[in-house]
mmCIF file with all atom_site columns, C-alpha atoms in Angstrom:
data_model
loop_
_atom_site.group_PDB
_atom_site.id
_atom_site.type_symbol
_atom_site.label_atom_id
_atom_site.label_alt_id
_atom_site.label_comp_id
_atom_site.label_asym_id
_atom_site.label_entity_id
_atom_site.label_seq_id
_atom_site.pdbx_PDB_ins_code
_atom_site.Cartn_x
_atom_site.Cartn_y
_atom_site.Cartn_z
_atom_site.occupancy
_atom_site.B_iso_or_equiv
_atom_site.pdbx_formal_charge
_atom_site.auth_seq_id
_atom_site.auth_comp_id
_atom_site.auth_asym_id
_atom_site.auth_atom_id
_atom_site.pdbx_PDB_model_num
ATOM 1   C CA . MET Y 1 1   ? 0.000  0.000   0.000   1.00 56.00 ? 1   MET Y CA 1
ATOM 2   C CA . GLU Y 1 2   ? 2.912  2.327   0.757   1.00 63.00 ? 2   GLU Y CA 1
ATOM 3   C CA . LYS Y 1 3   ? 4.261  1.878   -2.727  1.00 62.00 ? 3   LYS Y CA 1
ATOM 4   C CA . LEU Y 1 4   ? 0.895  2.758   -4.192  1.00 63.00 ? 4   LEU Y CA 1
ATOM 5   C CA . SER Y 1 5   ? 0.682  5.968   -2.160  1.00 72.00 ? 5   SER Y CA 1
ATOM 6   C CA . SER Y 1 6   ? 4.273  6.893   -3.075  1.00 77.00 ? 6   SER Y CA 1
ATOM 7   C CA . PHE Y 1 7   ? 3.386  6.167   -6.676  1.00 76.00 ? 7   PHE Y CA 1
ATOM 8   C CA . ASP Y 1 8   ? 0.391  8.502   -6.365  1.00 76.00 ? 8   ASP Y CA 1
ATOM 9   C CA . ASP Y 1 9   ? 2.680  11.171  -4.904  1.00 79.00 ? 9   ASP Y CA 1
ATOM 10  C CA . ARG Y 1 10  ? 5.032  10.785  -7.819  1.00 78.00 ? 10  ARG Y CA 1
ATOM 11  C CA . VAL Y 1 11  ? 2.186  11.053  -10.310 1.00 77.00 ? 11  VAL Y CA 1
ATOM 12  C CA . ALA Y 1 12  ? 0.978  14.199  -8.529  1.00 77.00 ? 12  ALA Y CA 1
ATOM 13  C CA . ARG Y 1 13  ? 4.475  15.726  -8.800  1.00 77.00 ? 13  ARG Y CA 1
ATOM 14  C CA . LEU Y 1 14  ? 4.618  14.766  -12.452 1.00 74.00 ? 14  LEU Y CA 1
ATOM 15  C CA . GLU Y 1 15  ? 1.296  16.512  -13.010 1.00 74.00 ? 15  GLU Y CA 1
ATOM 16  C CA . LYS Y 1 16  ? 2.643  19.591  -11.277 1.00 74.00 ? 16  LYS Y CA 1
ATOM 17  C CA . LEU Y 1 17  ? 5.707  19.475  -13.498 1.00 71.00 ? 17  LEU Y CA 1
ATOM 18  C CA . LEU Y 1 18  ? 3.582  19.262  -16.618 1.00 70.00 ? 18  LEU Y CA 1
ATOM 19  C CA . CYS Y 1 19  ? 1.267  22.020  -15.464 1.00 66.00 ? 19  CYS Y CA 1
ATOM 20  C CA . GLY Y 1 20  ? 4.171  24.370  -14.652 1.00 61.00 ? 20  GLY Y CA 1
ATOM 21  C CA . LYS Y 1 21  ? 3.980  24.316  -10.845 1.00 59.00 ? 21  LYS Y CA 1
ATOM 22  C CA . ASP Y 1 22  ? 7.444  22.864  -10.370 1.00 51.00 ? 22  ASP Y CA 1
ATOM 23  C CA . THR Y 1 23  ? 9.477  23.488  -7.267  1.00 55.00 ? 23  THR Y CA 1
ATOM 24  C CA . ASN Y 1 24  ? 12.061 20.668  -7.135  1.00 59.00 ? 24  ASN Y CA 1
ATOM 25  C CA . LYS Y 1 25  ? 13.375 19.736  -10.587 1.00 63.00 ? 25  LYS Y CA 1
ATOM 26  C CA . VAL Y 1 26  ? 15.959 17.125  -9.482  1.00 65.00 ? 26  VAL Y CA 1
ATOM 27  C CA . VAL Y 1 27  ? 13.365 15.047  -7.679  1.00 64.00 ? 27  VAL Y CA 1
ATOM 28  C CA . ASP Y 1 28  ? 10.941 15.464  -10.573 1.00 63.00 ? 28  ASP Y CA 1
ATOM 29  C CA . VAL Y 1 29  ? 13.503 14.141  -13.082 1.00 71.00 ? 29  VAL Y CA 1
ATOM 30  C CA . LYS Y 1 30  ? 13.985 11.076  -10.892 1.00 74.00 ? 30  LYS Y CA 1
ATOM 31  C CA . ILE Y 1 31  ? 10.243 10.620  -10.691 1.00 71.00 ? 31  ILE Y CA 1
ATOM 32  C CA . ILE Y 1 32  ? 9.919  10.849  -14.459 1.00 73.00 ? 32  ILE Y CA 1
ATOM 33  C CA . GLN Y 1 33  ? 12.648 8.238   -14.873 1.00 78.00 ? 33  GLN Y CA 1
ATOM 34  C CA . GLU Y 1 34  ? 10.917 5.938   -12.384 1.00 79.00 ? 34  GLU Y CA 1
ATOM 35  C CA . VAL Y 1 35  ? 7.583  6.357   -14.170 1.00 75.00 ? 35  VAL Y CA 1
ATOM 36  C CA . GLU Y 1 36  ? 9.239  5.551   -17.486 1.00 82.00 ? 36  GLU Y CA 1
ATOM 37  C CA . LYS Y 1 37  ? 10.819 2.428   -15.975 1.00 83.00 ? 37  LYS Y CA 1
ATOM 38  C CA . TYR Y 1 38  ? 7.469  1.273   -14.598 1.00 81.00 ? 38  TYR Y CA 1
ATOM 39  C CA . ASN Y 1 39  ? 5.806  2.024   -17.901 1.00 82.00 ? 39  ASN Y CA 1
ATOM 40  C CA . ALA Y 1 40  ? 8.403  -0.031  -19.771 1.00 83.00 ? 40  ALA Y CA 1
ATOM 41  C CA . LYS Y 1 41  ? 8.037  -2.907  -17.306 1.00 83.00 ? 41  LYS Y CA 1
ATOM 42  C CA . ILE Y 1 42  ? 4.258  -2.808  -17.650 1.00 84.00 ? 42  ILE Y CA 1
ATOM 43  C CA . LYS Y 1 43  ? 4.498  -2.866  -21.433 1.00 83.00 ? 43  LYS Y CA 1
ATOM 44  C CA . ASP Y 1 44  ? 6.973  -5.769  -21.324 1.00 83.00 ? 44  ASP Y CA 1
ATOM 45  C CA . ALA Y 1 45  ? 4.723  -7.689  -18.956 1.00 84.00 ? 45  ALA Y CA 1
ATOM 46  C CA . GLU Y 1 46  ? 1.713  -7.002  -21.155 1.00 84.00 ? 46  GLU Y CA 1
ATOM 47  C CA . ARG Y 1 47  ? 3.604  -8.147  -24.273 1.00 85.00 ? 47  ARG Y CA 1
ATOM 48  C CA . ALA Y 1 48  ? 4.822  -11.281 -22.505 1.00 85.00 ? 48  ALA Y CA 1
ATOM 49  C CA . SER Y 1 49  ? 1.306  -12.007 -21.265 1.00 83.00 ? 49  SER Y CA 1
ATOM 50  C CA . LYS Y 1 50  ? -0.093 -11.674 -24.770 1.00 84.00 ? 50  LYS Y CA 1
ATOM 51  C CA . ASN Y 1 51  ? 2.657  -13.911 -26.148 1.00 82.00 ? 51  ASN Y CA 1
ATOM 52  C CA . LEU Y 1 52  ? 2.008  -16.566 -23.510 1.00 81.00 ? 52  LEU Y CA 1
ATOM 53  C CA . LYS Y 1 53  ? -1.732 -16.480 -24.160 1.00 80.00 ? 53  LYS Y CA 1
ATOM 54  C CA . LYS Y 1 54  ? -1.062 -16.818 -27.870 1.00 81.00 ? 54  LYS Y CA 1
ATOM 55  C CA . ILE Y 1 55  ? 1.358  -19.698 -27.307 1.00 77.00 ? 55  ILE Y CA 1
ATOM 56  C CA . TYR Y 1 56  ? -1.062 -21.514 -25.019 1.00 77.00 ? 56  TYR Y CA 1
ATOM 57  C CA . SER Y 1 57  ? -3.876 -21.070 -27.541 1.00 76.00 ? 57  SER Y CA 1
ATOM 58  C CA . GLN Y 1 58  ? -1.687 -22.477 -30.319 1.00 75.00 ? 58  GLN Y CA 1
ATOM 59  C CA . LEU Y 1 59  ? -0.188 -25.308 -28.278 1.00 75.00 ? 59  LEU Y CA 1
ATOM 60  C CA . ASP Y 1 60  ? -2.544 -27.927 -29.761 1.00 70.00 ? 60  ASP Y CA 1
ATOM 61  C CA . ASP Y 1 61  ? -1.711 -26.776 -33.285 1.00 68.00 ? 61  ASP Y CA 1
ATOM 62  C CA . LEU Y 1 62  ? 1.979  -26.881 -32.497 1.00 68.00 ? 62  LEU Y CA 1
ATOM 63  C CA . GLN Y 1 63  ? 1.654  -30.458 -31.270 1.00 66.00 ? 63  GLN Y CA 1
ATOM 64  C CA . LYS Y 1 64  ? 0.073  -31.475 -34.571 1.00 65.00 ? 64  LYS Y CA 1
ATOM 65  C CA . TYR Y 1 65  ? 2.700  -29.857 -36.751 1.00 64.00 ? 65  TYR Y CA 1
ATOM 66  C CA . VAL Y 1 66  ? 5.919  -30.545 -34.867 1.00 63.00 ? 66  VAL Y CA 1
ATOM 67  C CA . SER Y 1 67  ? 8.098  -32.898 -36.878 1.00 53.00 ? 67  SER Y CA 1
ATOM 68  C CA . LEU Y 1 68  ? 8.987  -36.414 -35.773 1.00 54.00 ? 68  LEU Y CA 1
ATOM 69  C CA . CYS Y 1 69  ? 12.502 -35.349 -34.834 1.00 54.00 ? 69  CYS Y CA 1
ATOM 70  C CA . HIS Y 1 70  ? 10.918 -33.430 -31.965 1.00 55.00 ? 70  HIS Y CA 1
ATOM 71  C CA . SER Y 1 71  ? 8.641  -36.263 -30.834 1.00 57.00 ? 71  SER Y CA 1
ATOM 72  C CA . ASP Y 1 72  ? 10.453 -36.462 -27.497 1.00 56.00 ? 72  ASP Y CA 1
ATOM 73  C CA . VAL Y 1 73  ? 9.169  -32.946 -26.795 1.00 50.00 ? 73  VAL Y CA 1
ATOM 74  C CA . LEU Y 1 74  ? 5.583  -33.999 -27.528 1.00 53.00 ? 74  LEU Y CA 1
ATOM 75  C CA . SER Y 1 75  ? 5.676  -36.607 -24.776 1.00 64.00 ? 75  SER Y CA 1
ATOM 76  C CA . LYS Y 1 76  ? 6.643  -33.970 -22.220 1.00 69.00 ? 76  LYS Y CA 1
ATOM 77  C CA . PRO Y 1 77  ? 4.165  -32.103 -20.032 1.00 73.00 ? 77  PRO Y CA 1
ATOM 78  C CA . PRO Y 1 78  ? 2.901  -28.676 -21.152 1.00 74.00 ? 78  PRO Y CA 1
ATOM 79  C CA . LYS Y 1 79  ? 5.354  -26.853 -18.839 1.00 78.00 ? 79  LYS Y CA 1
ATOM 80  C CA . ALA Y 1 80  ? 8.301  -28.529 -20.577 1.00 75.00 ? 80  ALA Y CA 1
ATOM 81  C CA . MET Y 1 81  ? 6.774  -27.749 -23.950 1.00 75.00 ? 81  MET Y CA 1
ATOM 82  C CA . VAL Y 1 82  ? 6.415  -24.086 -22.982 1.00 79.00 ? 82  VAL Y CA 1
ATOM 83  C CA . ASP Y 1 83  ? 10.075 -24.072 -21.935 1.00 81.00 ? 83  ASP Y CA 1
ATOM 84  C CA . TYR Y 1 84  ? 11.006 -25.598 -25.296 1.00 80.00 ? 84  TYR Y CA 1
ATOM 85  C CA . ILE Y 1 85  ? 8.956  -22.994 -27.155 1.00 82.00 ? 85  ILE Y CA 1
ATOM 86  C CA . GLU Y 1 86  ? 10.499 -20.164 -25.119 1.00 84.00 ? 86  GLU Y CA 1
ATOM 87  C CA . THR Y 1 87  ? 13.976 -21.483 -25.907 1.00 85.00 ? 87  THR Y CA 1
ATOM 88  C CA . SER Y 1 88  ? 13.097 -21.628 -29.584 1.00 85.00 ? 88  SER Y CA 1
ATOM 89  C CA . GLU Y 1 89  ? 11.724 -18.113 -29.335 1.00 86.00 ? 89  GLU Y CA 1
ATOM 90  C CA . LYS Y 1 90  ? 15.009 -16.892 -27.817 1.00 87.00 ? 90  LYS Y CA 1
ATOM 91  C CA . GLN Y 1 91  ? 16.958 -18.526 -30.639 1.00 88.00 ? 91  GLN Y CA 1
ATOM 92  C CA . LEU Y 1 92  ? 14.693 -16.924 -33.220 1.00 87.00 ? 92  LEU Y CA 1
ATOM 93  C CA . LYS Y 1 93  ? 15.128 -13.537 -31.546 1.00 87.00 ? 93  LYS Y CA 1
ATOM 94  C CA . GLU Y 1 94  ? 18.918 -13.962 -31.650 1.00 89.00 ? 94  GLU Y CA 1
ATOM 95  C CA . GLN Y 1 95  ? 18.749 -14.858 -35.326 1.00 89.00 ? 95  GLN Y CA 1
ATOM 96  C CA . ALA Y 1 96  ? 16.502 -11.881 -35.990 1.00 87.00 ? 96  ALA Y CA 1
ATOM 97  C CA . GLN Y 1 97  ? 18.990 -9.629  -34.223 1.00 89.00 ? 97  GLN Y CA 1
ATOM 98  C CA . GLN Y 1 98  ? 21.833 -11.029 -36.321 1.00 86.00 ? 98  GLN Y CA 1
ATOM 99  C CA . LEU Y 1 99  ? 19.797 -10.448 -39.475 1.00 85.00 ? 99  LEU Y CA 1
ATOM 100 C CA . GLU Y 1 100 ? 19.113 -6.891  -38.375 1.00 86.00 ? 100 GLU Y CA 1
ATOM 101 C CA . ASN Y 1 101 ? 22.856 -6.380  -37.885 1.00 85.00 ? 101 ASN Y CA 1
ATOM 102 C CA . VAL Y 1 102 ? 23.506 -7.708  -41.380 1.00 82.00 ? 102 VAL Y CA 1
ATOM 103 C CA . ASP Y 1 103 ? 20.764 -5.491  -42.746 1.00 82.00 ? 103 ASP Y CA 1
ATOM 104 C CA . ARG Y 1 104 ? 22.247 -2.508  -40.909 1.00 83.00 ? 104 ARG Y CA 1
ATOM 105 C CA . LEU Y 1 105 ? 25.682 -3.234  -42.410 1.00 79.00 ? 105 LEU Y CA 1
ATOM 106 C CA . LYS Y 1 106 ? 24.289 -3.999  -45.854 1.00 78.00 ? 106 LYS Y CA 1
ATOM 107 C CA . TRP Y 1 107 ? 25.590 -0.695  -47.178 1.00 76.00 ? 107 TRP Y CA 1
ATOM 108 C CA . VAL Y 1 108 ? 29.153 -1.934  -46.620 1.00 73.00 ? 108 VAL Y CA 1
ATOM 109 C CA . LEU Y 1 109 ? 28.538 -5.003  -48.734 1.00 69.00 ? 109 LEU Y CA 1
ATOM 110 C CA . GLU Y 1 110 ? 26.853 -2.930  -51.422 1.00 72.00 ? 110 GLU Y CA 1
ATOM 111 C CA . SER Y 1 111 ? 29.558 -0.272  -51.683 1.00 72.00 ? 111 SER Y CA 1
ATOM 112 C CA . GLU Y 1 112 ? 30.778 0.341   -55.221 1.00 73.00 ? 112 GLU Y CA 1
ATOM 113 C CA . HIS Y 1 113 ? 34.434 0.014   -54.234 1.00 70.00 ? 113 HIS Y CA 1
ATOM 114 C CA . LEU Y 1 114 ? 33.858 -3.384  -52.719 1.00 64.00 ? 114 LEU Y CA 1
ATOM 115 C CA . LYS Y 1 115 ? 31.656 -4.525  -55.583 1.00 65.00 ? 115 LYS Y CA 1
ATOM 116 C CA . SER Y 1 116 ? 34.109 -3.548  -58.317 1.00 68.00 ? 116 SER Y CA 1
ATOM 117 C CA . ARG Y 1 117 ? 37.165 -4.918  -56.558 1.00 67.00 ? 117 ARG Y CA 1
ATOM 118 C CA . VAL Y 1 118 ? 35.640 -8.137  -55.281 1.00 64.00 ? 118 VAL Y CA 1
ATOM 119 C CA . THR Y 1 119 ? 33.715 -8.788  -58.476 1.00 69.00 ? 119 THR Y CA 1
ATOM 120 C CA . SER Y 1 120 ? 36.761 -8.444  -60.696 1.00 71.00 ? 120 SER Y CA 1
ATOM 121 C CA . ASP Y 1 121 ? 38.906 -10.556 -58.351 1.00 74.00 ? 121 ASP Y CA 1
ATOM 122 C CA . LEU Y 1 122 ? 36.223 -13.192 -58.107 1.00 75.00 ? 122 LEU Y CA 1
ATOM 123 C CA . ASN Y 1 123 ? 35.691 -13.270 -61.864 1.00 78.00 ? 123 ASN Y CA 1
ATOM 124 C CA . ILE Y 1 124 ? 39.398 -13.879 -62.442 1.00 82.00 ? 124 ILE Y CA 1
ATOM 125 C CA . LYS Y 1 125 ? 39.534 -16.583 -59.769 1.00 84.00 ? 125 LYS Y CA 1
ATOM 126 C CA . LEU Y 1 126 ? 36.357 -18.189 -61.089 1.00 84.00 ? 126 LEU Y CA 1
ATOM 127 C CA . LEU Y 1 127 ? 37.799 -18.292 -64.600 1.00 86.00 ? 127 LEU Y CA 1
ATOM 128 C CA . GLN Y 1 128 ? 41.009 -19.884 -63.310 1.00 88.00 ? 128 GLN Y CA 1
ATOM 129 C CA . VAL Y 1 129 ? 39.108 -22.435 -61.264 1.00 88.00 ? 129 VAL Y CA 1
ATOM 130 C CA . SER Y 1 130 ? 36.856 -23.356 -64.187 1.00 88.00 ? 130 SER Y CA 1
ATOM 131 C CA . GLN Y 1 131 ? 39.903 -23.800 -66.462 1.00 90.00 ? 131 GLN Y CA 1
ATOM 132 C CA . LYS Y 1 132 ? 41.597 -26.020 -63.870 1.00 91.00 ? 132 LYS Y CA 1
ATOM 133 C CA . GLN Y 1 133 ? 38.390 -27.964 -63.451 1.00 90.00 ? 133 GLN Y CA 1
ATOM 134 C CA . GLY Y 1 134 ? 38.186 -28.533 -67.213 1.00 89.00 ? 134 GLY Y CA 1
ATOM 135 C CA . LEU Y 1 135 ? 41.785 -29.783 -67.306 1.00 90.00 ? 135 LEU Y CA 1
ATOM 136 C CA . GLN Y 1 136 ? 41.214 -32.033 -64.319 1.00 91.00 ? 136 GLN Y CA 1
ATOM 137 C CA . LYS Y 1 137 ? 38.037 -33.374 -65.886 1.00 90.00 ? 137 LYS Y CA 1
ATOM 138 C CA . GLU Y 1 138 ? 39.961 -34.314 -69.036 1.00 90.00 ? 138 GLU Y CA 1
ATOM 139 C CA . GLU Y 1 139 ? 42.693 -35.949 -66.945 1.00 90.00 ? 139 GLU Y CA 1
ATOM 140 C CA . VAL Y 1 140 ? 40.148 -37.909 -64.947 1.00 90.00 ? 140 VAL Y CA 1
ATOM 141 C CA . SER Y 1 141 ? 38.407 -39.013 -68.128 1.00 89.00 ? 141 SER Y CA 1
ATOM 142 C CA . SER Y 1 142 ? 41.663 -40.232 -69.695 1.00 90.00 ? 142 SER Y CA 1
ATOM 143 C CA . CYS Y 1 143 ? 42.669 -41.998 -66.444 1.00 90.00 ? 143 CYS Y CA 1
ATOM 144 C CA . LEU Y 1 144 ? 39.248 -43.622 -66.294 1.00 90.00 ? 144 LEU Y CA 1
ATOM 145 C CA . ASP Y 1 145 ? 39.509 -44.856 -69.899 1.00 90.00 ? 145 ASP Y CA 1
ATOM 146 C CA . GLU Y 1 146 ? 43.018 -46.162 -69.282 1.00 91.00 ? 146 GLU Y CA 1
ATOM 147 C CA . SER Y 1 147 ? 41.897 -47.865 -66.055 1.00 91.00 ? 147 SER Y CA 1
ATOM 148 C CA . LYS Y 1 148 ? 38.970 -49.511 -67.846 1.00 91.00 ? 148 LYS Y CA 1
ATOM 149 C CA . GLN Y 1 149 ? 41.296 -50.790 -70.548 1.00 92.00 ? 149 GLN Y CA 1
ATOM 150 C CA . LEU Y 1 150 ? 43.752 -52.159 -67.960 1.00 92.00 ? 150 LEU Y CA 1
ATOM 151 C CA . VAL Y 1 151 ? 40.937 -53.881 -66.040 1.00 92.00 ? 151 VAL Y CA 1
ATOM 152 C CA . ASP Y 1 152 ? 39.607 -55.424 -69.268 1.00 91.00 ? 152 ASP Y CA 1
ATOM 153 C CA . ASN Y 1 153 ? 43.095 -56.654 -70.213 1.00 92.00 ? 153 ASN Y CA 1
ATOM 154 C CA . TYR Y 1 154 ? 43.577 -58.081 -66.714 1.00 93.00 ? 154 TYR Y CA 1
ATOM 155 C CA . ASN Y 1 155 ? 40.203 -59.869 -66.880 1.00 92.00 ? 155 ASN Y CA 1
ATOM 156 C CA . LYS Y 1 156 ? 41.094 -61.332 -70.312 1.00 92.00 ? 156 LYS Y CA 1
ATOM 157 C CA . ALA Y 1 157 ? 44.470 -62.530 -69.039 1.00 93.00 ? 157 ALA Y CA 1
ATOM 158 C CA . ILE Y 1 158 ? 42.921 -64.116 -65.941 1.00 93.00 ? 158 ILE Y CA 1
ATOM 159 C CA . SER Y 1 159 ? 40.252 -65.816 -68.084 1.00 92.00 ? 159 SER Y CA 1
ATOM 160 C CA . ALA Y 1 160 ? 42.910 -67.202 -70.449 1.00 93.00 ? 160 ALA Y CA 1
ATOM 161 C CA . VAL Y 1 161 ? 45.053 -68.468 -67.556 1.00 94.00 ? 161 VAL Y CA 1
ATOM 162 C CA . THR Y 1 162 ? 41.973 -70.019 -65.893 1.00 94.00 ? 162 THR Y CA 1
ATOM 163 C CA . LYS Y 1 163 ? 41.021 -71.826 -69.114 1.00 94.00 ? 163 LYS Y CA 1
ATOM 164 C CA . GLN Y 1 164 ? 44.604 -73.086 -69.514 1.00 95.00 ? 164 GLN Y CA 1
ATOM 165 C CA . PHE Y 1 165 ? 44.624 -74.399 -65.930 1.00 94.00 ? 165 PHE Y CA 1
ATOM 166 C CA . GLU Y 1 166 ? 41.278 -76.086 -66.547 1.00 94.00 ? 166 GLU Y CA 1
ATOM 167 C CA . ARG Y 1 167 ? 42.727 -77.782 -69.673 1.00 94.00 ? 167 ARG Y CA 1
ATOM 168 C CA . TRP Y 1 168 ? 45.831 -78.908 -67.765 1.00 94.00 ? 168 TRP Y CA 1
ATOM 169 C CA . ASN Y 1 169 ? 43.641 -80.168 -64.917 1.00 94.00 ? 169 ASN Y CA 1
ATOM 170 C CA . ALA Y 1 170 ? 41.532 -82.167 -67.387 1.00 93.00 ? 170 ALA Y CA 1
ATOM 171 C CA . MET Y 1 171 ? 44.689 -83.593 -69.041 1.00 92.00 ? 171 MET Y CA 1
ATOM 172 C CA . ILE Y 1 172 ? 46.219 -84.553 -65.685 1.00 92.00 ? 172 ILE Y CA 1
ATOM 173 C CA . THR Y 1 173 ? 42.944 -86.125 -64.564 1.00 93.00 ? 173 THR Y CA 1
ATOM 174 C CA . THR Y 1 174 ? 42.729 -88.249 -67.737 1.00 91.00 ? 174 THR Y CA 1
ATOM 175 C CA . MET Y 1 175 ? 46.420 -89.247 -67.411 1.00 90.00 ? 175 MET Y CA 1
ATOM 176 C CA . GLU Y 1 176 ? 45.880 -90.273 -63.786 1.00 90.00 ? 176 GLU Y CA 1
ATOM 177 C CA . GLU Y 1 177 ? 42.829 -92.338 -64.785 1.00 89.00 ? 177 GLU Y CA 1
ATOM 178 C CA . ARG Y 1 178 ? 44.808 -94.084 -67.531 1.00 87.00 ? 178 ARG Y CA 1
ATOM 179 C CA . CYS Y 1 179 ? 47.710 -94.756 -65.164 1.00 87.00 ? 179 CYS Y CA 1
ATOM 180 C CA . SER Y 1 180 ? 45.366 -96.217 -62.570 1.00 86.00 ? 180 SER Y CA 1
ATOM 181 C CA . GLN Y 1 181 ? 43.893 -98.460 -65.290 1.00 85.00 ? 181 GLN Y CA 1
ATOM 182 C CA . GLY Y 1 182 ? 47.347 -99.468 -66.445 1.00 78.00 ? 182 GLY Y CA 1
ATOM 183 C CA . ILE Y 1 183 ? 47.197 -97.783 -69.836 1.00 73.00 ? 183 ILE Y CA 1
ATOM 184 C CA . VAL Y 1 184 ? 50.398 -95.990 -70.702 1.00 64.00 ? 184 VAL Y CA 1
ATOM 185 C CA . ASP Y 1 185 ? 50.863 -93.907 -73.838 1.00 62.00 ? 185 ASP Y CA 1
ATOM 186 C CA . GLU Y 1 186 ? 54.152 -93.907 -75.545 1.00 54.00 ? 186 GLU Y CA 1
#
């Protein structure tokens, strides 16, 4: 109650200041600052209250649309979900602030000096990189063709050796059978 009466006193002094019946300007400046602080706090509280009411009213919709990667959040009680949403809100505010900083410094990025210098340097580097990429692409293509040819030659050689071993195996098998039967070729 004391704070309310002191607040009324401060409002009365502020009214006197506005009406021109001022006697103590130092105290009045402090009162004005206090009133501004309270006003800012009231506005912040009102904004926060509206945001919370809005969040609570949209909580069911949020549950429907939250992706599966956040399913662990859906199984939590509403208090935990509100905490999650507030954390997300803080992150979004930080990102918005960073975007505002970028937007504020956009003039630096759009300066003609920077554009002309960076653009010409980047064009030269891009041309060099594209030329190197073309040369490397040709080298890779020739290496790939040569590798294919070597693999084909290797496969042919292995097939020929395998067939020769199969023939020798068949010859040895027939010779062993003849020897076991007592037939000897001269």
